[in-house]
Short mmCIF file of C-alpha atoms and ligand atoms in Angstrom, two decimals:
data_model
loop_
_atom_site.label_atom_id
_atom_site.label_comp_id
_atom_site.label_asym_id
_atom_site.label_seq_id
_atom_site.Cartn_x
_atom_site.Cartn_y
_atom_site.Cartn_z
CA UNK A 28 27.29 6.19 16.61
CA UNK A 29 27.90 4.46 13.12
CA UNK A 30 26.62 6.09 10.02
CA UNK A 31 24.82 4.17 7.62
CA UNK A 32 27.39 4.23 5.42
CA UNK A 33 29.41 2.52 7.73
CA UNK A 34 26.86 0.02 8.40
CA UNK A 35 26.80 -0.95 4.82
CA UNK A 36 30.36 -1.44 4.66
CA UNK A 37 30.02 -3.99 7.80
CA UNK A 38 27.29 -5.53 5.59
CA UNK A 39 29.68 -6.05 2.68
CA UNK A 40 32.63 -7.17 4.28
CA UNK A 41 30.19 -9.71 6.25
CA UNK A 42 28.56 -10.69 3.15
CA UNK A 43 31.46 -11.47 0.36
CA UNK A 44 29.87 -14.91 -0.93
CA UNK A 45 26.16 -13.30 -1.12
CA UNK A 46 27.94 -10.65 -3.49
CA UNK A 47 29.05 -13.31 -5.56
CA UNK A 48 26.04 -14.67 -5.73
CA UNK A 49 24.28 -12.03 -6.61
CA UNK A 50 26.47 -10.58 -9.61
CA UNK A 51 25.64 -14.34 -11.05
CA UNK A 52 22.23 -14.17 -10.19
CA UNK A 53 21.99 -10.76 -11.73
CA UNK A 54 23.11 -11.89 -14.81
CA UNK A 55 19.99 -14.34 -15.15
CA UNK A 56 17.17 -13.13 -12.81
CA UNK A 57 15.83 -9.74 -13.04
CA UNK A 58 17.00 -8.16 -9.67
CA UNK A 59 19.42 -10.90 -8.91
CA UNK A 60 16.12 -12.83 -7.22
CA UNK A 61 12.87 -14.73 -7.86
CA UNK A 62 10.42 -12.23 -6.51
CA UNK A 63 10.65 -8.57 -6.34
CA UNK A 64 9.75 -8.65 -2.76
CA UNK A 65 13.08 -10.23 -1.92
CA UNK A 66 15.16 -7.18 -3.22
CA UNK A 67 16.71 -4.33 -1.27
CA UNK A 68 19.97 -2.61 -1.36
CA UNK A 69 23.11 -3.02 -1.91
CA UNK A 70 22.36 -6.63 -2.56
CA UNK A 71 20.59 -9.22 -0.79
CA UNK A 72 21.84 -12.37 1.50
CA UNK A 73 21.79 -15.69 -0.16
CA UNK A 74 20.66 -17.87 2.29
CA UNK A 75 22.35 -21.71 2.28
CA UNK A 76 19.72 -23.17 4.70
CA UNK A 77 17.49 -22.74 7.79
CA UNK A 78 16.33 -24.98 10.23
CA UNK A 79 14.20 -24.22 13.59
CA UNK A 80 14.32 -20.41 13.84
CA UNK A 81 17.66 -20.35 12.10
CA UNK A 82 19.09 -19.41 8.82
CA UNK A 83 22.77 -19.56 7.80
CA UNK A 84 23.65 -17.45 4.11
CA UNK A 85 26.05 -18.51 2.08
CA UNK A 86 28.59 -16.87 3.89
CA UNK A 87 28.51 -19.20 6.90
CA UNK A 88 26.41 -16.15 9.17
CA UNK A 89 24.06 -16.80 11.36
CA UNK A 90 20.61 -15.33 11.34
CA UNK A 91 17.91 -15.73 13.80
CA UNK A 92 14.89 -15.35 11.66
CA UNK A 93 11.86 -13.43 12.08
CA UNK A 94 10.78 -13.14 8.96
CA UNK A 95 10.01 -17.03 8.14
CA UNK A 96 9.11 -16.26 4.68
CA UNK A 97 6.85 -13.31 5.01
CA UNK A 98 4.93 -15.47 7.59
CA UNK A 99 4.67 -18.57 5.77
CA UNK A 100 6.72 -20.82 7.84
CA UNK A 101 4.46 -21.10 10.75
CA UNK A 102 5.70 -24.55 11.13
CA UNK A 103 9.10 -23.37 11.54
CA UNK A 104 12.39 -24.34 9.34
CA UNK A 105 13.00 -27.73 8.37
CA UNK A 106 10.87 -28.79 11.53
CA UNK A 107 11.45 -32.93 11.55
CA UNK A 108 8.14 -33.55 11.68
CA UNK A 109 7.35 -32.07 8.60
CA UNK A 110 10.58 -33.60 6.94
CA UNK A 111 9.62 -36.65 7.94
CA UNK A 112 5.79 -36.51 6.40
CA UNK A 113 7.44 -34.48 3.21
CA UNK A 114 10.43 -37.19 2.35
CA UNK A 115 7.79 -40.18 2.93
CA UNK A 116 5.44 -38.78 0.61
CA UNK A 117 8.13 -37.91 -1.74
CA UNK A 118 8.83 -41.68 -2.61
CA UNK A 119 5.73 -42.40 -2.79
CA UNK A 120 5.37 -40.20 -5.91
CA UNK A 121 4.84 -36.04 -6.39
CA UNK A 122 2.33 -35.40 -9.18
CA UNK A 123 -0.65 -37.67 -9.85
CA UNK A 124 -3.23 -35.81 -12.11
CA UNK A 125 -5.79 -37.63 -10.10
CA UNK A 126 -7.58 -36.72 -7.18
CA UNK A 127 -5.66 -38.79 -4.38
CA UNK A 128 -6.56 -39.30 -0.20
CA UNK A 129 -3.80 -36.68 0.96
CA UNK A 130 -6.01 -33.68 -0.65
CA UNK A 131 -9.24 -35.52 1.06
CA UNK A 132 -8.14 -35.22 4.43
CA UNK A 133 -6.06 -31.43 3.71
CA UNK A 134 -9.62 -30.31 2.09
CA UNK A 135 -11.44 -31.74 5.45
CA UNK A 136 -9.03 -30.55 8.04
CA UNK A 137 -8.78 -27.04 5.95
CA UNK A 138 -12.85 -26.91 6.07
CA UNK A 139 -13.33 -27.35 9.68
CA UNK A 140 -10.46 -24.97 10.86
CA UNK A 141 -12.07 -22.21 8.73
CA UNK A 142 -16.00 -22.66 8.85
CA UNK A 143 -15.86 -23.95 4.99
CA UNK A 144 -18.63 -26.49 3.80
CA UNK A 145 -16.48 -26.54 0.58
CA UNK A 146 -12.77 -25.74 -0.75
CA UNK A 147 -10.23 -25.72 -4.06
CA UNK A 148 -6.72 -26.28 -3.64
CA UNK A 149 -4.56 -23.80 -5.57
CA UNK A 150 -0.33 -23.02 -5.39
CA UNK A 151 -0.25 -19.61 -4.14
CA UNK A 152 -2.12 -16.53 -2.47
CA UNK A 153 -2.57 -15.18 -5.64
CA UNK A 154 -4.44 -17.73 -7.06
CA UNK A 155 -6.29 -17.74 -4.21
CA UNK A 156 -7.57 -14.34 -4.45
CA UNK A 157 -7.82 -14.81 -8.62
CA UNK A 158 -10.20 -17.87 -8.00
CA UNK A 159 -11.77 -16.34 -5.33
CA UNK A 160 -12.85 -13.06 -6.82
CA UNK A 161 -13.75 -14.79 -10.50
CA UNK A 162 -16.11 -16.73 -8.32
CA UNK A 163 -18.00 -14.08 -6.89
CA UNK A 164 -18.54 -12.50 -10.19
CA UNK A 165 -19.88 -15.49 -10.90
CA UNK A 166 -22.24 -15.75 -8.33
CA UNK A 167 -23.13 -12.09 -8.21
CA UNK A 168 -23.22 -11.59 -12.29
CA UNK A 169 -21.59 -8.47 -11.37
CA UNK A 170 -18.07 -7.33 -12.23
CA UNK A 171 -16.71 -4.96 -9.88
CA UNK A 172 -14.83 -5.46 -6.89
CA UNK A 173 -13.87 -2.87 -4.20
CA UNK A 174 -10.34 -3.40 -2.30
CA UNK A 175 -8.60 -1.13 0.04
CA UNK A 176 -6.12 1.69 -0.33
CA UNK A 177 -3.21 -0.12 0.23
CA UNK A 178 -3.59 -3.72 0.62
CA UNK A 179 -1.95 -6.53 -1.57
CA UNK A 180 -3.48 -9.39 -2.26
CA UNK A 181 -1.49 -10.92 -5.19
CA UNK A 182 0.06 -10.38 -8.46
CA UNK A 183 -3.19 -10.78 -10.44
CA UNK A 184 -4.37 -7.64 -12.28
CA UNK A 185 -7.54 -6.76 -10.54
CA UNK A 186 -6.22 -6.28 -7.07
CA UNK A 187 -2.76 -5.01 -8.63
CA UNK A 188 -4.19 -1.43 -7.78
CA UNK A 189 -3.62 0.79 -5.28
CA UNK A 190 -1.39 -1.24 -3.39
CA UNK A 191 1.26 1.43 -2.47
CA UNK A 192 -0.25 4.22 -4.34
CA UNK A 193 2.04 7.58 -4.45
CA UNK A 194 0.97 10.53 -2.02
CA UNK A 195 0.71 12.92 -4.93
CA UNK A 196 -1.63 11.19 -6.32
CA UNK A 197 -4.38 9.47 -3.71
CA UNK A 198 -7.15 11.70 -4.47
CA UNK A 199 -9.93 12.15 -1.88
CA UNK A 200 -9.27 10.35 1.25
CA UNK A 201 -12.76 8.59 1.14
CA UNK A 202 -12.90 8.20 -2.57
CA UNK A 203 -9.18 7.19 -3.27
CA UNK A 204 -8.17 6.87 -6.85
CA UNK A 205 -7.74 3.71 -8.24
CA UNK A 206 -4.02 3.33 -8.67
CA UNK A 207 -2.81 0.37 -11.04
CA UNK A 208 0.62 -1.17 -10.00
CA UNK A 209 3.52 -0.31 -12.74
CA UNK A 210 2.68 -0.69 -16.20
CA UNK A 211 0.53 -3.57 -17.81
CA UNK A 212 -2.39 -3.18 -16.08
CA UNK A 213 -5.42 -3.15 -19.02
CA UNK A 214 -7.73 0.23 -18.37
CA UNK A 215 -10.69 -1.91 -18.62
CA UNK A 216 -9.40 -3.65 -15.57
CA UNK A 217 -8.49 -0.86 -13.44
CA UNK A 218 -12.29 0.59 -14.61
CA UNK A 219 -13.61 -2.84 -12.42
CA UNK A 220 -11.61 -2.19 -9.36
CA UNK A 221 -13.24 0.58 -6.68
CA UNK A 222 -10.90 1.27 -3.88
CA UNK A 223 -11.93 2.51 -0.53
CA UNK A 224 -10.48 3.75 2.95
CA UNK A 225 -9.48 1.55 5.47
CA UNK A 226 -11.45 2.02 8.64
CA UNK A 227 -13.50 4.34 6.91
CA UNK A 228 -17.30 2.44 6.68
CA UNK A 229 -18.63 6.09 5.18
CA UNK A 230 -16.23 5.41 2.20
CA UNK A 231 -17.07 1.93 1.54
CA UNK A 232 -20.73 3.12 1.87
CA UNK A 233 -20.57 6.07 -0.08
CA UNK A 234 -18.96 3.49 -2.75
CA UNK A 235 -21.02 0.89 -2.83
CA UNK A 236 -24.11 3.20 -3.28
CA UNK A 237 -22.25 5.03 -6.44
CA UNK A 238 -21.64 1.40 -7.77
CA UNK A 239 -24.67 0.10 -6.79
CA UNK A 240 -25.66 -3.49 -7.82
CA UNK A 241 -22.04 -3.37 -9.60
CA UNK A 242 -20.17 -4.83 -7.01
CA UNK A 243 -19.64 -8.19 -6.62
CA UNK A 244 -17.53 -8.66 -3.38
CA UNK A 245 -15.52 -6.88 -1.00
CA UNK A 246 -12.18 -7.97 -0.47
CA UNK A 247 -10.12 -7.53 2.35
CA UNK A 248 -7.46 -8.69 4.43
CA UNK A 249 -8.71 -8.65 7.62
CA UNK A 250 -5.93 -7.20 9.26
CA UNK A 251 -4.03 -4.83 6.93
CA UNK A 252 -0.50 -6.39 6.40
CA UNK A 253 0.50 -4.64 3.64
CA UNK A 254 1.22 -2.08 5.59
CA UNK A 255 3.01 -3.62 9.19
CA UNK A 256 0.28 -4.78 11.09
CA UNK A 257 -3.13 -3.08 10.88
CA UNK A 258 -6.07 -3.83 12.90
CA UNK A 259 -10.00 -3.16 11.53
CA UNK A 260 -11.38 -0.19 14.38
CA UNK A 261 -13.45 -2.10 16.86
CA UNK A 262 -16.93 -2.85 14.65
CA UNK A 263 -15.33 -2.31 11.03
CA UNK A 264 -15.53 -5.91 10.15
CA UNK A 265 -19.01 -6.29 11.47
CA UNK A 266 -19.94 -2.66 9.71
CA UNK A 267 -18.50 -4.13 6.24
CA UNK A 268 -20.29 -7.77 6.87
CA UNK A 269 -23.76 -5.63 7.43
CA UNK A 270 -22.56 -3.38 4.73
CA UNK A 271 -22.20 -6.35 1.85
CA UNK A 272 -25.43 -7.92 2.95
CA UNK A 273 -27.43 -4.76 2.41
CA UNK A 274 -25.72 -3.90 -1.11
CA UNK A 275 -26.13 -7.65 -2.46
CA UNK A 276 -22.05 -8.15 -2.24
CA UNK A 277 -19.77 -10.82 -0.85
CA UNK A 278 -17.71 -10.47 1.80
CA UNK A 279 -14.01 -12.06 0.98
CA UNK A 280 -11.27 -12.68 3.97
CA UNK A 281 -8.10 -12.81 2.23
CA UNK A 282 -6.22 -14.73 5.03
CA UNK A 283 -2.95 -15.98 3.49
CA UNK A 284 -1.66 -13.71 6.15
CA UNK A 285 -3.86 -14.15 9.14
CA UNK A 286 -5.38 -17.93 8.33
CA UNK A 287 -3.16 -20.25 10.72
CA UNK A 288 -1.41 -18.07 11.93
CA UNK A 289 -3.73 -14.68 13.74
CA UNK A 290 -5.39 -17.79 15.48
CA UNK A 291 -6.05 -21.51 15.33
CA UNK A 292 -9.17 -20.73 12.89
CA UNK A 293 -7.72 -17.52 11.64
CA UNK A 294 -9.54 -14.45 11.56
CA UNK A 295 -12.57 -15.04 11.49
CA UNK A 296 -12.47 -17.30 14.75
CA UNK A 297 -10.60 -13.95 16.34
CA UNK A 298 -13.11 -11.77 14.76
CA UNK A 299 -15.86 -13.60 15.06
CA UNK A 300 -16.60 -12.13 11.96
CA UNK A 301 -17.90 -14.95 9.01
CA UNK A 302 -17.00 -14.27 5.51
CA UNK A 303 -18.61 -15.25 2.47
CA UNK A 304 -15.79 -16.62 0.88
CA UNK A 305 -11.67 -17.25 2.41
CA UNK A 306 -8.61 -17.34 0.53
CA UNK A 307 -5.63 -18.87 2.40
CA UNK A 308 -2.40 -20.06 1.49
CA UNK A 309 1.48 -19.49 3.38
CA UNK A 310 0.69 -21.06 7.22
CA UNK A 311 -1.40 -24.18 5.80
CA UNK A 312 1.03 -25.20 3.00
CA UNK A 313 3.33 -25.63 6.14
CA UNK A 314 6.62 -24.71 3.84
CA UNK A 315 5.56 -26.21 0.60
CA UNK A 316 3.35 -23.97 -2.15
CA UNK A 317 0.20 -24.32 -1.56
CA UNK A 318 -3.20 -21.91 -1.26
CA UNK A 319 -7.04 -22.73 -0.94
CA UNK A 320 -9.79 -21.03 -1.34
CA UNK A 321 -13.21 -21.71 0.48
CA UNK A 322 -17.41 -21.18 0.90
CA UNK A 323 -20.52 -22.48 1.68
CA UNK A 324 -21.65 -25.27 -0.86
CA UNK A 325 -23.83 -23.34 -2.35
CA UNK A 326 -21.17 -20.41 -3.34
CA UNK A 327 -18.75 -22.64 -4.34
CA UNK A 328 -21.64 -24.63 -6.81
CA UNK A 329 -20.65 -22.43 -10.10
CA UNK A 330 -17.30 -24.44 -10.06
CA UNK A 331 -19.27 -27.98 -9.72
CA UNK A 332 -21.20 -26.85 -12.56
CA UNK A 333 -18.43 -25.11 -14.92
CA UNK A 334 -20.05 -21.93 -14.60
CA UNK A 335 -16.82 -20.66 -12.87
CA UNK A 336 -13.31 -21.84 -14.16
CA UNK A 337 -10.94 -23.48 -11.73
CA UNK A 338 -8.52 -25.82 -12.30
CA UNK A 339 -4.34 -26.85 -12.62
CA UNK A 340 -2.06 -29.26 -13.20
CA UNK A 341 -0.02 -28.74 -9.99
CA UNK A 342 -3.51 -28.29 -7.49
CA UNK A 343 -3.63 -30.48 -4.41
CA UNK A 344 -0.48 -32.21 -4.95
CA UNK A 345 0.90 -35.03 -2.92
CA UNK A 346 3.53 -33.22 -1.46
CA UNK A 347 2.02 -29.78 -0.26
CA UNK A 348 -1.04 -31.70 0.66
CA UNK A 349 1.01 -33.94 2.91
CA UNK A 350 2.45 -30.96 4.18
CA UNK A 351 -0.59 -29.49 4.87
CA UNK A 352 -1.83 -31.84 6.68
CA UNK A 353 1.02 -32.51 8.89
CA UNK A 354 1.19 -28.70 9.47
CA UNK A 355 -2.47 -28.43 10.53
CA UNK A 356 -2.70 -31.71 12.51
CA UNK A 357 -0.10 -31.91 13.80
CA UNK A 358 2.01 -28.73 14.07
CA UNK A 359 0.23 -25.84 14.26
CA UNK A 360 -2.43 -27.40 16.89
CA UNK A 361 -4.81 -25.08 19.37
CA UNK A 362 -1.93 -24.77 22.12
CA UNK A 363 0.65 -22.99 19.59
CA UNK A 364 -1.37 -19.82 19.28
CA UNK A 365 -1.36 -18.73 22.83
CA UNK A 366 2.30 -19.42 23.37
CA UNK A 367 3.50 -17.48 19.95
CA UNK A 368 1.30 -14.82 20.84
CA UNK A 369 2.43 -14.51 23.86
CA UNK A 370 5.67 -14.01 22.77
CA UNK A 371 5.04 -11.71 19.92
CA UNK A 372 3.18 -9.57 22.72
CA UNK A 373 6.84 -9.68 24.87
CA UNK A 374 8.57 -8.25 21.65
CA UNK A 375 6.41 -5.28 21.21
CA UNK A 376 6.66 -4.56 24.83
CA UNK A 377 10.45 -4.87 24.79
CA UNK A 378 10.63 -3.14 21.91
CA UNK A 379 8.38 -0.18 23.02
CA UNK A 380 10.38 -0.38 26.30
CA UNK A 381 13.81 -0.05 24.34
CA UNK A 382 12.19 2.91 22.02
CA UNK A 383 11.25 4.96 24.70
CA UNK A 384 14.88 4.17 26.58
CA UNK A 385 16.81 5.33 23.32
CA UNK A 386 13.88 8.40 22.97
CA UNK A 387 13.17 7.20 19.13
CA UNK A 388 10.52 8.20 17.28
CA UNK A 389 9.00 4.72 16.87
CA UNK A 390 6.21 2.88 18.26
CA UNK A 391 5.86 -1.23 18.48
CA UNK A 392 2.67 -3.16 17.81
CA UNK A 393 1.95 -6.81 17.97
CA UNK A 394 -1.26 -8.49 16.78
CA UNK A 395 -1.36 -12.85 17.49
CA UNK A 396 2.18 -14.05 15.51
CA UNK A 397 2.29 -10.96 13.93
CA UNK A 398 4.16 -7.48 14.87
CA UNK A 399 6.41 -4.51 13.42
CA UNK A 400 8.20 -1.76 14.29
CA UNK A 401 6.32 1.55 13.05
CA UNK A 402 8.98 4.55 12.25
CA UNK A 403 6.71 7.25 13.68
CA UNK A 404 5.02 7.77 16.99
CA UNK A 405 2.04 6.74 17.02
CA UNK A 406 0.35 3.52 15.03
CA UNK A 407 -1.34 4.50 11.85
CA UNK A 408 -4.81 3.40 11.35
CA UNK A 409 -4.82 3.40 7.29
CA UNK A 410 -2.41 4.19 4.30
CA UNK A 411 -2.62 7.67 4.30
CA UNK A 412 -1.26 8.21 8.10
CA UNK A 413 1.15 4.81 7.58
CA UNK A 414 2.76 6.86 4.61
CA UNK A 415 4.31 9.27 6.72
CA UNK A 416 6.98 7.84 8.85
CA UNK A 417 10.71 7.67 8.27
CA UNK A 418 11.21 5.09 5.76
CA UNK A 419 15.04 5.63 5.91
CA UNK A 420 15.37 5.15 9.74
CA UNK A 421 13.86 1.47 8.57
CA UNK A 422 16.38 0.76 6.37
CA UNK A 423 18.93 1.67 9.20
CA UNK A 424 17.51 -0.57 11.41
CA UNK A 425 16.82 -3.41 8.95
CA UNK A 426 21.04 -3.25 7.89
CA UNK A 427 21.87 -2.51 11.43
CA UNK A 428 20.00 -5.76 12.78
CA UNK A 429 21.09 -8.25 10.16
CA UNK A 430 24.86 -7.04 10.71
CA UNK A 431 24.03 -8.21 13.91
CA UNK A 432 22.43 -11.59 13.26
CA UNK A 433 18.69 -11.02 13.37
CA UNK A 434 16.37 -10.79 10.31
CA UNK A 435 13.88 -8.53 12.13
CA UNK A 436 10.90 -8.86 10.16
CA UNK A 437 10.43 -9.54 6.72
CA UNK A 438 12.12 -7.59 4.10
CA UNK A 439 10.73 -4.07 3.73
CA UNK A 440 9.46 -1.49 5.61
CA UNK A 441 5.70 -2.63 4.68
CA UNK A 442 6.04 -5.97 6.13
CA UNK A 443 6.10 -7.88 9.94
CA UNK A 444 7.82 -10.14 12.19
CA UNK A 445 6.20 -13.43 12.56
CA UNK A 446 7.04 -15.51 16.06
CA UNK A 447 6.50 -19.61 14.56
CA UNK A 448 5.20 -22.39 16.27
CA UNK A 449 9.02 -22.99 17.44
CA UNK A 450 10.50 -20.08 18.37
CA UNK A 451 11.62 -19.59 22.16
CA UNK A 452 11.99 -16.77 24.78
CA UNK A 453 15.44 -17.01 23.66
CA UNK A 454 14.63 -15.84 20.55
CA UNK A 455 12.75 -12.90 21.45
CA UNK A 456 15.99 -12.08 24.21
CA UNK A 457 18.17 -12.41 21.58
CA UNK A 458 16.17 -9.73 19.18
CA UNK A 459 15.76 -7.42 22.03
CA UNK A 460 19.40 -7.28 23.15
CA UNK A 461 20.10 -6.87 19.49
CA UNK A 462 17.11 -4.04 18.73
CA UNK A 463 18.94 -2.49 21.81
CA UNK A 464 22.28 -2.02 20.20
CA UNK A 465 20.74 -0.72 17.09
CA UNK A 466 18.22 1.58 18.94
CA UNK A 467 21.36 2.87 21.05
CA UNK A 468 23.31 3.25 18.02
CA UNK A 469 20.08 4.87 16.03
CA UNK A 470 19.37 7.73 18.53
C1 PLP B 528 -2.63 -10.83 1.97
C2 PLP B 528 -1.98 -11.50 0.82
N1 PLP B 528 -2.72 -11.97 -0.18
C3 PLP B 528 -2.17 -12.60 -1.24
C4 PLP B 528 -0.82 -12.75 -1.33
C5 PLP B 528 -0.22 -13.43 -2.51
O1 PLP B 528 0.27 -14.67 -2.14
P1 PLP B 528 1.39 -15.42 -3.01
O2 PLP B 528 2.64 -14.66 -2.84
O3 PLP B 528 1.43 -16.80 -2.42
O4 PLP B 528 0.89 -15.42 -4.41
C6 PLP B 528 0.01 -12.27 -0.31
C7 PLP B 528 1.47 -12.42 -0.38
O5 PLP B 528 2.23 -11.94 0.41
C8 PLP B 528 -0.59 -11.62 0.79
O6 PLP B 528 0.16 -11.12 1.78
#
């Protein structure tokens, strides 16, 4: 059995170039990286490229990758279809300031996938969410908005609250305190943000009654991912859509995880579940940065009247447009869904199969494209139970399995695996006979 200790110094010898890298990159970005979500100890790899399910660091290694950038490379690395679409549009210019014909079609493909009668472009998730949330107060004329314990949904300041609250301080289960994210976060802003239990409709009811005719949507996404992968209780979606109608609210999906990805329409096509108003971004931007968010005409009408801000210089551009619409045309079409399901299915299997071999305390789930690796025994079904599983055995397994070649899921014990439109069964044989080592070597 090798300690962890040992396992790091496999890491570092394996890794010489990314150390490099990172004492430059330390010097200039905070962290040594871009986004705090790409940090974790000793140091991170410095990737040089990726192509298919691939990535190579800068040291020349190997990496089959499950992570495809927290889920946003659906389309799969440098796929040549969307290189093709991406370089073509590239000479033909990447910033207008006009409205051009690539954000036409993106906008109509985008509203028929999802149910939308109208949509914005934005860059990000976060805007997505920002734009999305400003627009129900807007509508509403109210200016409160209830989230769950636990769930992300951007770096914006409303919804920077409660995302991975400490255990000391949670409060009561169905009331949960409203947590705000580090430092920064104005009081007055934390005052508009009610957070409720996961799974729980008696705390979102209880909530909306003590707010009444405060709140102007729920937000949610509709499976947890904050948190691994977290499925609503059979009839929590349909409790919550019944539950915003009766309290005047609207009902936001916040799929930048699930929208392209869970299924063809996302969601709400799995759910069957219709939301007032959808924020998307990662799967449809097919590699490039791009988010939307979407609603009936009539919800989105406070923007066509400047009632409700929305605008930016880089929205809709040529490039992530293009993108887009070569990702949702002709990449991630109806067949993918079934097949990378599929898949992700066989790797929660295996790894449940491999768990139980090795006698860890662990338990596999897969959900569509999306799985994880839970470090306790049985799945948790919100925050409070997700908080207690072993945290360090994760970090074991996450060093153990990219000495080995595999990026198992994205970085962090909070996040998933994500099986693209290209990986293979070889793929998923390769990450089992790897998650076999480690499992051996872990028990
Ligand atoms: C559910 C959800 N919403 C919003 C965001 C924010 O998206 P972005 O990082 O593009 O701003 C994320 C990012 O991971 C997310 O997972």
């Amino acid at each position: 059995m090798t300690t962890h200790a040992q396992e790091w110094d496999r890491y570092r010898s394996q890794t010489r170039k990314s150390v490099e890298m990172y004492a430059r990159a330390e010097r200039v970005l905070p962290l040594g990286v871009s986004s705090n979500f790409r940090t974790y100890e000793p140091y991170p790899i410095y990737i040089q490229r990726a192509e298919g399910s691939k990535m190579w660091d800068v040291d020349g290694r190997e990496y089959t990758d499950f992570s495809m950038c927290f889920g946003a490379m659906m389309v799969g690395h440098a796929n040549p279809v969307m290189v093709k679409a991406i370089a073509e549009a590239a000479a033909e210019g990447t910033l207008y300031g006009m409205p051009h014909d690539r954000e036409v079609r993106a906008a109509e493909l985008i509203c028929e996938r999802f149910g939308l009668e109208q949509m914005r472009f934005t860059n990000s998730g976060s805007e997505s969410t920002m734009h999305a949330i400003r627009l129900a107060r807007t509508y509403t004329g109210r200016d409160k908005v209830m989230k769950f314990e636990g769930a992300y949904h951007g770096g914006h300041d409303t919804v920077l609250v409660s995302v991975k609250p400490p255990k000391a301080k949670l409060g009561p289960a169905r009331h949960p305190n409203p947590l705000p994210v580090g430092q920064g976060i104005p009081a007055l802003t934390l005052e508009n943000t009610v957070v409720a239990q996961w799974n729980d409709p008696l705390s979102v009811r209880d909530l909306l009654e003590k707010h009444e005719n405060k709140v102007a949507a729920v937000i949610l996404e509709p499976i947890l991912m904050n948190v691994g992968v977290m499925p609503p209780r059979d009839g929590f979606l349909q409790e919550l859509r019944a539950l915003c109608d009766e309290f005047g609210c609207l009902l936001i999906f916040d799929e930048v995880k699930t929208g392209a990805k869970l299924a063809w329409g996302g969601a709400q096509e799995h759910y069957g579940v219709k939301a007032d108003i959808v924020c998307l971004a990662k799967a449809i931007g097919g590699g490039l940065p791009l988010g939307a968010f979407g609603a009936r005409r009539e919800l989105m009408d406070p923007i066509a009247q400047f009632h409700s801000f929305h605008a930016g210089t880089y929205a809709s551009n040529p490039l992530a447009t293009t993108a887009c619409v070569t990702a949702l045309d002709r990449v991630l079409t109806r067949d993918v869904f079934p097949k990378a399901t599929a898949l992700g299915d066989a790797l929660a299997e295996g790894h449940n199969k491999i768990i139980k071999k090795h006698g860890l305390r662990a338990c596999a789930v897969n959900l569509g494209v999306n799985g994880t690796v839970f470090w306790r025994k049985t799945p948790p079904t919100n925050y409070r139970e997700w908080l207690d599983q072993d945290f360090a055995a994760f970090w074991r397994y996450w060093h153990m399995n990219l000495n080995r070649g595999v990026i198992p899921q994205a970085q962090c014990y909070d996040e998933q695996w994500t099986v693209s439109a290209v990986h293979t069964q070889k793929d998923v044989d390769h990450m089992l006979s790897v998650f076999d080592e480690v499992a051996r070597e872990m028990a």
